[in-house]
mmCIF file of C-alpha atoms and ligand atoms in Angstrom:
data_model
loop_
_atom_site.group_PDB
_atom_site.id
_atom_site.type_symbol
_atom_site.label_atom_id
_atom_site.label_comp_id
_atom_site.label_asym_id
_atom_site.label_seq_id
_atom_site.Cartn_x
_atom_site.Cartn_y
_atom_site.Cartn_z
ATOM 1 C CA MET F 25 74.314 101.719 107.869
ATOM 2 C CA SER F 26 70.604 103.052 110.012
ATOM 3 C CA GLY F 27 67.656 102.699 107.074
ATOM 4 C CA VAL F 28 65.307 104.193 105.500
ATOM 5 C CA ALA F 29 62.610 102.257 103.374
ATOM 6 C CA ASN F 30 59.541 103.555 101.505
ATOM 7 C CA ILE F 31 56.644 102.556 103.769
ATOM 8 C CA LYS F 32 53.119 101.660 102.710
ATOM 9 C CA ASN F 33 51.059 102.455 105.451
ATOM 10 C CA GLY F 34 48.947 100.214 106.947
ATOM 11 C CA LEU F 35 48.351 99.148 110.478
ATOM 12 C CA ARG F 36 49.845 95.509 111.127
ATOM 13 C CA LEU F 37 49.670 93.741 114.478
ATOM 14 C CA SER F 38 50.998 89.992 114.787
ATOM 15 C CA ASN F 39 49.422 88.659 117.866
ATOM 16 C CA GLY F 40 47.310 86.468 116.589
ATOM 17 C CA LEU F 41 46.275 85.685 120.368
ATOM 18 C CA LEU F 42 44.669 89.101 120.553
ATOM 19 C CA SER F 43 42.351 87.694 118.723
ATOM 20 C CA ALA F 44 40.820 84.894 121.138
ATOM 21 C CA VAL F 45 40.720 88.031 123.910
ATOM 22 C CA GLU F 46 37.224 89.157 124.548
ATOM 23 C CA ASP F 47 38.576 91.993 127.191
ATOM 24 C CA ASP F 48 41.848 93.894 125.986
ATOM 25 C CA VAL F 49 42.284 96.030 129.158
ATOM 26 C CA LEU F 50 44.470 99.215 127.645
ATOM 27 C CA TYR F 51 46.161 99.024 131.802
ATOM 28 C CA HIS F 52 47.846 102.827 130.885
ATOM 29 C CA LEU F 53 45.374 104.634 128.902
ATOM 30 C CA GLY F 54 42.609 103.539 131.681
ATOM 31 C CA LEU F 55 40.325 102.299 127.642
ATOM 32 C CA SER F 56 39.754 98.893 127.286
ATOM 33 C CA LYS F 57 37.990 97.175 124.177
ATOM 34 C CA ARG F 58 34.937 96.315 125.426
ATOM 35 C CA ASP F 59 34.700 100.513 125.357
ATOM 36 C CA ASP F 60 33.179 102.157 122.161
ATOM 37 C CA LEU F 61 36.797 102.710 120.816
ATOM 38 C CA ALA F 62 35.676 103.320 117.490
ATOM 39 C CA ALA F 63 32.852 105.875 118.518
ATOM 40 C CA ILE F 64 35.465 108.592 119.952
ATOM 41 C CA PHE F 65 38.507 107.349 118.223
ATOM 42 C CA SER F 66 37.666 106.184 114.681
ATOM 43 C CA GLY F 67 39.254 109.303 111.854
ATOM 44 C CA THR F 68 42.131 109.757 113.658
ATOM 45 C CA LYS F 69 44.734 110.489 110.882
ATOM 46 C CA PHE F 70 47.402 111.791 112.908
ATOM 47 C CA VAL F 71 49.113 110.435 116.537
ATOM 48 C CA PHE F 72 51.306 113.105 117.760
ATOM 49 C CA THR F 73 53.406 112.544 120.299
ATOM 50 C CA GLY F 74 55.894 114.320 122.519
ATOM 51 C CA GLY F 75 57.243 113.507 126.031
ATOM 52 C CA SER F 76 55.480 115.486 128.280
ATOM 53 C CA THR F 77 51.680 115.460 129.244
ATOM 54 C CA THR F 78 51.152 119.327 129.722
ATOM 55 C CA ARG F 79 53.269 120.001 125.859
ATOM 56 C CA ILE F 80 50.912 117.602 125.275
ATOM 57 C CA ALA F 81 47.689 119.568 126.329
ATOM 58 C CA HIS F 82 49.290 122.226 124.947
ATOM 59 C CA TRP F 83 49.796 121.406 121.545
ATOM 60 C CA ALA F 84 46.055 119.582 122.009
ATOM 61 C CA ALA F 85 44.953 123.577 122.199
ATOM 62 C CA LEU F 86 46.992 124.865 119.476
ATOM 63 C CA VAL F 87 45.704 122.248 116.922
ATOM 64 C CA ALA F 88 42.469 122.216 117.630
ATOM 65 C CA THR F 89 43.163 126.304 116.472
ATOM 66 C CA GLU F 90 44.943 125.492 113.302
ATOM 67 C CA LEU F 91 42.440 123.266 112.435
ATOM 68 C CA ASN F 92 39.461 125.117 112.762
ATOM 69 C CA ILE F 93 38.302 123.033 115.567
ATOM 70 C CA THR F 94 35.748 124.377 117.790
ATOM 71 C CA ASP F 95 33.861 121.283 119.310
ATOM 72 C CA GLY F 96 35.995 121.759 122.622
ATOM 73 C CA SER F 97 37.989 118.354 121.800
ATOM 74 C CA GLU F 98 41.651 119.906 122.999
ATOM 75 C CA THR F 99 40.186 120.358 126.488
ATOM 76 C CA GLN F 100 38.628 116.821 126.791
ATOM 77 C CA CYS F 101 41.441 113.880 127.797
ATOM 78 C CA LEU F 102 40.316 110.196 127.314
ATOM 79 C CA SER F 103 43.138 108.500 128.649
ATOM 80 C CA HIS F 104 41.522 107.852 132.316
ATOM 81 C CA THR F 105 45.275 107.043 133.780
ATOM 82 C CA ASP F 106 47.167 110.018 135.331
ATOM 83 C CA ARG F 107 50.832 108.051 133.579
ATOM 84 C CA TYR F 108 50.290 109.881 130.050
ATOM 85 C CA VAL F 109 47.598 112.261 128.965
ATOM 86 C CA MET F 110 45.540 111.855 125.379
ATOM 87 C CA TYR F 111 43.519 114.189 123.460
ATOM 88 C CA LYS F 112 41.964 113.799 120.079
ATOM 89 C CA VAL F 113 41.216 117.148 118.152
ATOM 90 C CA GLY F 114 39.875 116.700 114.981
ATOM 91 C CA PRO F 115 41.920 114.337 112.949
ATOM 92 C CA VAL F 116 44.902 113.976 115.101
ATOM 93 C CA LEU F 117 45.665 112.610 118.545
ATOM 94 C CA CYS F 118 47.661 114.527 120.597
ATOM 95 C CA VAL F 119 49.468 111.831 123.594
ATOM 96 C CA ASN F 120 52.387 111.752 125.581
ATOM 97 C CA HIS F 121 55.126 109.149 125.928
ATOM 98 C CA GLY F 122 57.385 109.957 129.370
ATOM 99 C CA ILE F 123 60.992 109.538 128.687
ATOM 100 C CA GLY F 124 62.877 107.041 127.631
ATOM 101 C CA CYS F 125 62.605 103.207 125.145
ATOM 102 C CA PRO F 126 60.687 101.115 128.136
ATOM 103 C CA SER F 127 58.003 104.336 129.035
ATOM 104 C CA ILE F 128 57.085 104.505 124.983
ATOM 105 C CA ALA F 129 57.216 101.321 124.278
ATOM 106 C CA VAL F 130 54.078 101.280 127.218
ATOM 107 C CA MET F 131 52.290 104.027 125.625
ATOM 108 C CA LEU F 132 53.046 102.846 121.714
ATOM 109 C CA ASN F 133 51.877 99.422 122.382
ATOM 110 C CA GLU F 134 48.606 100.058 123.333
ATOM 111 C CA LEU F 135 47.869 102.981 121.619
ATOM 112 C CA LEU F 136 48.214 100.586 117.875
ATOM 113 C CA LYS F 137 46.063 97.971 119.596
ATOM 114 C CA LEU F 138 43.769 100.710 120.812
ATOM 115 C CA LEU F 139 43.461 102.377 117.404
ATOM 116 C CA GLU F 140 43.518 98.995 115.879
ATOM 117 C CA TYR F 141 40.463 97.753 117.509
ATOM 118 C CA ALA F 142 39.100 101.369 116.372
ATOM 119 C CA GLY F 143 39.523 100.669 112.683
ATOM 120 C CA CYS F 144 41.902 103.133 112.623
ATOM 121 C CA GLN F 145 44.399 102.166 110.089
ATOM 122 C CA ASP F 146 46.203 104.647 108.021
ATOM 123 C CA ALA F 147 47.456 106.337 111.191
ATOM 124 C CA ILE F 148 50.749 108.801 110.360
ATOM 125 C CA PHE F 149 52.991 109.457 114.389
ATOM 126 C CA PHE F 150 55.113 111.699 114.842
ATOM 127 C CA ARG F 151 57.510 112.601 117.788
ATOM 128 C CA MET F 152 57.943 115.735 118.442
ATOM 129 C CA GLY F 153 61.050 116.304 120.980
ATOM 130 C CA THR F 154 63.590 117.760 122.335
ATOM 131 C CA SER F 155 67.015 116.939 121.905
ATOM 132 C CA GLY F 156 70.386 117.726 122.287
ATOM 133 C CA GLY F 157 72.257 118.398 118.698
ATOM 134 C CA LEU F 158 75.793 117.889 117.723
ATOM 135 C CA GLY F 159 77.276 120.925 115.376
ATOM 136 C CA LEU F 160 73.992 122.618 114.935
ATOM 137 C CA ALA F 161 72.990 126.388 116.140
ATOM 138 C CA PRO F 162 70.726 125.914 119.951
ATOM 139 C CA GLY F 163 66.482 125.955 117.670
ATOM 140 C CA SER F 164 67.525 124.083 114.526
ATOM 141 C CA VAL F 165 65.359 120.816 114.115
ATOM 142 C CA VAL F 166 66.457 118.035 112.958
ATOM 143 C CA VAL F 167 64.447 115.753 111.057
ATOM 144 C CA SER F 168 65.570 112.118 111.240
ATOM 145 C CA ASN F 169 66.657 109.781 108.444
ATOM 146 C CA GLY F 170 67.732 107.557 110.788
ATOM 147 C CA VAL F 171 68.346 106.245 114.244
ATOM 148 C CA LEU F 172 71.395 104.260 116.269
ATOM 149 C CA ASN F 173 71.511 103.126 119.577
ATOM 150 C CA GLY F 174 74.376 103.247 122.316
ATOM 151 C CA GLU F 175 76.084 100.557 120.441
ATOM 152 C CA LEU F 176 75.482 103.874 118.054
ATOM 153 C CA LYS F 177 73.460 100.237 115.674
ATOM 154 C CA PRO F 178 70.321 100.617 113.676
ATOM 155 C CA TYR F 179 68.713 98.505 115.808
ATOM 156 C CA GLN F 180 66.418 97.961 119.184
ATOM 157 C CA ILE F 181 67.620 95.342 121.616
ATOM 158 C CA GLN F 182 64.911 93.932 123.418
ATOM 159 C CA TYR F 183 65.193 91.113 125.813
ATOM 160 C CA ILE F 184 61.949 88.741 125.383
ATOM 161 C CA LEU F 185 62.329 85.113 127.285
ATOM 162 C CA GLY F 186 65.630 85.988 128.313
ATOM 163 C CA ARG F 187 66.998 86.028 124.793
ATOM 164 C CA LYS F 188 68.336 89.517 123.515
ATOM 165 C CA ILE F 189 65.923 90.606 120.203
ATOM 166 C CA GLU F 190 66.997 92.895 117.923
ATOM 167 C CA ARG F 191 64.888 95.050 115.606
ATOM 168 C CA PRO F 192 65.109 97.222 113.008
ATOM 169 C CA THR F 193 65.079 100.870 112.796
ATOM 170 C CA ASP F 194 64.317 101.549 109.584
ATOM 171 C CA ILE F 195 62.143 104.980 108.966
ATOM 172 C CA ASP F 196 60.236 106.635 106.408
ATOM 173 C CA LYS F 197 61.992 108.427 103.422
ATOM 174 C CA GLN F 198 59.759 110.154 100.736
ATOM 175 C CA LEU F 199 58.016 111.006 105.163
ATOM 176 C CA VAL F 200 61.521 112.316 106.233
ATOM 177 C CA ASN F 201 62.341 114.816 102.271
ATOM 178 C CA ASP F 202 58.398 115.481 102.263
ATOM 179 C CA LEU F 203 58.897 116.924 105.675
ATOM 180 C CA LEU F 204 61.779 118.423 104.694
ATOM 181 C CA ALA F 205 60.330 120.208 101.405
ATOM 182 C CA LEU F 206 57.948 122.448 104.186
ATOM 183 C CA ASN F 207 61.139 123.824 104.910
ATOM 184 C CA GLU F 208 60.704 127.386 103.175
ATOM 185 C CA LYS F 209 57.474 128.114 105.154
ATOM 186 C CA ILE F 210 58.781 127.365 107.780
ATOM 187 C CA ALA F 211 61.135 130.867 109.583
ATOM 188 C CA PHE F 212 63.758 128.276 111.539
ATOM 189 C CA PRO F 213 66.266 125.705 110.346
ATOM 190 C CA VAL F 214 65.441 122.390 109.221
ATOM 191 C CA VAL F 215 67.916 119.627 108.813
ATOM 192 C CA ALA F 216 67.731 115.978 107.870
ATOM 193 C CA GLY F 217 70.581 113.246 110.104
ATOM 194 C CA ILE F 218 70.775 110.465 112.127
ATOM 195 C CA THR F 219 69.621 110.397 116.054
ATOM 196 C CA MET F 220 71.254 108.853 118.622
ATOM 197 C CA CYS F 221 69.385 107.301 120.951
ATOM 198 C CA ALA F 222 70.308 106.843 124.210
ATOM 199 C CA ASP F 223 68.898 105.332 127.552
ATOM 200 C CA ASP F 224 69.831 107.951 129.548
ATOM 201 C CA PHE F 225 70.398 111.366 130.138
ATOM 202 C CA TYR F 226 74.121 111.169 131.420
ATOM 203 C CA GLU F 227 76.670 108.705 130.480
ATOM 204 C CA GLY F 228 74.625 107.327 128.217
ATOM 205 C CA GLN F 229 74.209 110.884 126.621
ATOM 206 C CA ALA F 230 78.791 111.273 127.100
ATOM 207 C CA ARG F 231 77.886 114.163 129.472
ATOM 208 C CA LEU F 232 80.688 115.003 132.636
ATOM 209 C CA ASP F 233 77.855 117.001 135.055
ATOM 210 C CA GLY F 234 75.284 113.665 135.809
ATOM 211 C CA ALA F 235 75.818 112.027 139.245
ATOM 212 C CA PHE F 236 78.455 109.106 138.416
ATOM 213 C CA CYS F 237 81.242 109.529 135.884
ATOM 214 C CA GLU F 238 83.775 108.288 134.830
ATOM 215 C CA TYR F 239 85.864 108.623 131.851
ATOM 216 C CA THR F 240 87.787 111.783 130.163
ATOM 217 C CA ILE F 241 86.382 115.167 128.704
ATOM 218 C CA GLU F 242 88.722 113.506 126.380
ATOM 219 C CA ASP F 243 87.151 110.858 126.220
ATOM 220 C CA LYS F 244 84.052 112.685 126.312
ATOM 221 C CA MET F 245 84.861 114.875 123.395
ATOM 222 C CA ALA F 246 86.448 111.680 121.319
ATOM 223 C CA PHE F 247 83.066 110.018 121.456
ATOM 224 C CA LEU F 248 80.617 113.483 119.991
ATOM 225 C CA GLN F 249 83.993 113.931 118.211
ATOM 226 C CA LYS F 250 82.681 109.882 116.560
ATOM 227 C CA LEU F 251 79.121 110.819 116.305
ATOM 228 C CA HIS F 252 79.345 113.984 113.962
ATOM 229 C CA SER F 253 81.290 112.238 111.700
ATOM 230 C CA LEU F 254 78.955 109.783 111.404
ATOM 231 C CA GLY F 255 76.575 112.137 110.361
ATOM 232 C CA VAL F 256 74.658 111.431 113.703
ATOM 233 C CA CYS F 257 73.140 114.813 114.623
ATOM 234 C CA ASN F 258 71.556 114.769 117.985
ATOM 235 C CA ILE F 259 70.540 112.712 120.144
ATOM 236 C CA GLU F 260 67.595 111.395 122.621
ATOM 237 C CA MET F 261 65.729 109.051 124.341
ATOM 238 C CA GLU F 262 62.698 107.893 122.445
ATOM 239 C CA SER F 263 63.711 107.048 118.690
ATOM 240 C CA VAL F 264 64.704 103.696 118.256
ATOM 241 C CA CYS F 265 61.632 101.997 120.489
ATOM 242 C CA PHE F 266 59.896 104.794 117.858
ATOM 243 C CA ALA F 267 60.886 103.548 114.769
ATOM 244 C CA ALA F 268 61.780 100.400 115.698
ATOM 245 C CA THR F 269 57.857 100.035 116.715
ATOM 246 C CA LEU F 270 57.263 101.489 114.540
ATOM 247 C CA PHE F 271 58.794 99.335 111.486
ATOM 248 C CA ARG F 272 57.331 96.263 113.145
ATOM 249 C CA ALA F 273 53.541 97.839 112.691
ATOM 250 C CA ASN F 274 53.631 98.933 109.552
ATOM 251 C CA VAL F 275 53.285 102.434 110.214
ATOM 252 C CA LYS F 276 54.134 105.233 108.951
ATOM 253 C CA GLY F 277 56.738 107.824 111.565
ATOM 254 C CA ALA F 278 58.347 110.635 111.261
ATOM 255 C CA ILE F 279 60.992 111.844 114.304
ATOM 256 C CA VAL F 280 60.895 115.937 114.702
ATOM 257 C CA CYS F 281 63.211 116.820 117.394
ATOM 258 C CA VAL F 282 64.581 120.627 118.572
ATOM 259 C CA THR F 283 67.762 120.899 119.439
ATOM 260 C CA LEU F 284 68.486 122.369 122.842
ATOM 261 C CA LEU F 285 72.330 122.955 123.065
ATOM 262 C CA ASN F 286 74.967 122.374 120.680
ATOM 263 C CA ARG F 287 77.097 118.955 122.655
ATOM 264 C CA LEU F 288 79.955 120.234 121.062
ATOM 265 C CA VAL F 289 79.961 122.474 123.349
ATOM 266 C CA GLY F 290 78.888 122.086 126.596
ATOM 267 C CA ASP F 291 76.226 119.480 129.297
ATOM 268 C CA GLN F 292 74.631 122.115 130.273
ATOM 269 C CA VAL F 293 70.980 122.646 128.992
ATOM 270 C CA VAL F 294 70.774 125.761 130.172
ATOM 271 C CA MET F 295 68.904 128.435 127.234
ATOM 272 C CA THR F 296 65.965 130.824 129.037
ATOM 273 C CA ARG F 297 62.190 130.120 129.612
ATOM 274 C CA ALA F 298 60.700 131.856 126.324
ATOM 275 C CA GLU F 299 63.657 130.652 124.438
ATOM 276 C CA LEU F 300 61.894 126.516 125.310
ATOM 277 C CA LEU F 301 58.768 127.300 125.008
ATOM 278 C CA GLU F 302 59.518 128.970 121.246
ATOM 279 C CA TRP F 303 61.763 126.244 120.440
ATOM 280 C CA GLU F 304 59.973 123.309 122.239
ATOM 281 C CA GLU F 305 57.296 124.447 119.385
ATOM 282 C CA ARG F 306 59.382 124.542 116.323
ATOM 283 C CA PRO F 307 58.913 120.852 115.321
ATOM 284 C CA PHE F 308 55.073 121.114 116.497
ATOM 285 C CA GLN F 309 54.376 124.150 113.423
ATOM 286 C CA LEU F 310 56.834 122.252 110.937
ATOM 287 C CA VAL F 311 54.543 118.968 111.441
ATOM 288 C CA ILE F 312 51.171 120.206 111.522
ATOM 289 C CA GLN F 313 51.716 122.518 108.236
ATOM 290 C CA TYR F 314 52.869 118.995 106.727
ATOM 291 C CA VAL F 315 48.828 117.818 108.413
ATOM 292 C CA LYS F 316 47.691 120.593 107.017
ATOM 293 C CA ASP F 317 48.835 120.534 103.592
ATOM 294 C CA SER F 318 48.304 116.640 103.797
ATOM 295 C CA LEU F 319 44.633 118.000 104.254
ATOM 296 C CA ALA F 320 43.686 119.984 101.720
ATOM 297 C CA SER F 321 45.257 117.957 99.524
ATOM 298 C CA GLN F 322 42.939 115.774 100.817
HETATM 299 C C1 R2B A 421 64.971 114.364 125.159
HETATM 300 O O1 R2B A 421 65.096 115.201 126.277
HETATM 301 C C2 R2B A 421 63.882 114.677 127.049
HETATM 302 C C3 R2B A 421 64.956 114.434 128.800
HETATM 303 O O2 R2B A 421 65.502 115.574 128.644
HETATM 304 C C4 R2B A 421 63.784 112.661 126.584
HETATM 305 O O3 R2B A 421 62.363 111.991 126.304
HETATM 306 C C5 R2B A 421 64.329 112.552 125.230
HETATM 307 O O4 R2B A 421 64.199 112.114 124.486
HETATM 308 N N1 URA A 422 66.768 116.033 125.488
HETATM 309 C C1 URA A 422 68.095 115.012 126.139
HETATM 310 O O1 URA A 422 67.889 113.526 125.985
HETATM 311 N N2 URA A 422 69.715 114.998 125.631
HETATM 312 C C2 URA A 422 69.704 116.022 125.352
HETATM 313 O O2 URA A 422 70.935 116.939 125.508
HETATM 314 C C3 URA A 422 68.520 117.170 125.838
HETATM 315 C C4 URA A 422 66.984 116.730 125.499
#
């Protein structure tokens, strides 16, 4: 079973060699340790991450509205490359992560260092995204209470110096429960469930509609039914890296994804543009409620 833990939040990076580095270039964010990172990023309490750049820009604008922030910060992109966009709106830092574990791995690595240099020790991270659901009505939101890799194991696999390293994907149980407890304030279905993380959208997710396919529809259905019986509620592409990296860094994080389709029924993503825009915002609606409640109770 994948791990659920109660994480005592407090960013902890384990690279002792970093202290000897005079400057540290955060290459993909276009920033460096020499920048006044504390001036720009201090006060970051929440990190919102999701795949696409435009979704992040939209969330930054929504954060400003929801938290009544009127300084225009939602329009100022703090990343100086075209790899990732980043906006800091009050206590919320919004950054996109692209598609897949390699992309989110680079962003998280540089962002964790950035937060360390800026003196932000206790930010809580949220990955909010889309996914394919298993046995759920499209538009349902899944809060991950476990994360499995493509071998259905609760580990991120990383190759380092030619060796295969497995890192546990434990996620914070309390945060999952706190998000689920907001159910009453939310007008769409929210469930807790295990998330499977694939390394691609097609064969890696047992689709029949990719450029390649060497299994039958029966093989596909047997695999998806197996996932379903294990308690897997959805499939996406970044949760393994997100969960394992944050657990390693001793940072609280939650994965909140809307399901765009029921994979037990089909493979093609066919909702209307209007439905997509509404559904994509659902994870945000849940998480911003959590943020507002947290800020109100401080
Ligand atoms: C969900 O949707 C994207 C692929 O369409 C990927 O980033 C993910 O995890
Ligand atoms: N994102 C995925 O990774 N899979 C889906 O089926 C839908 C969105």
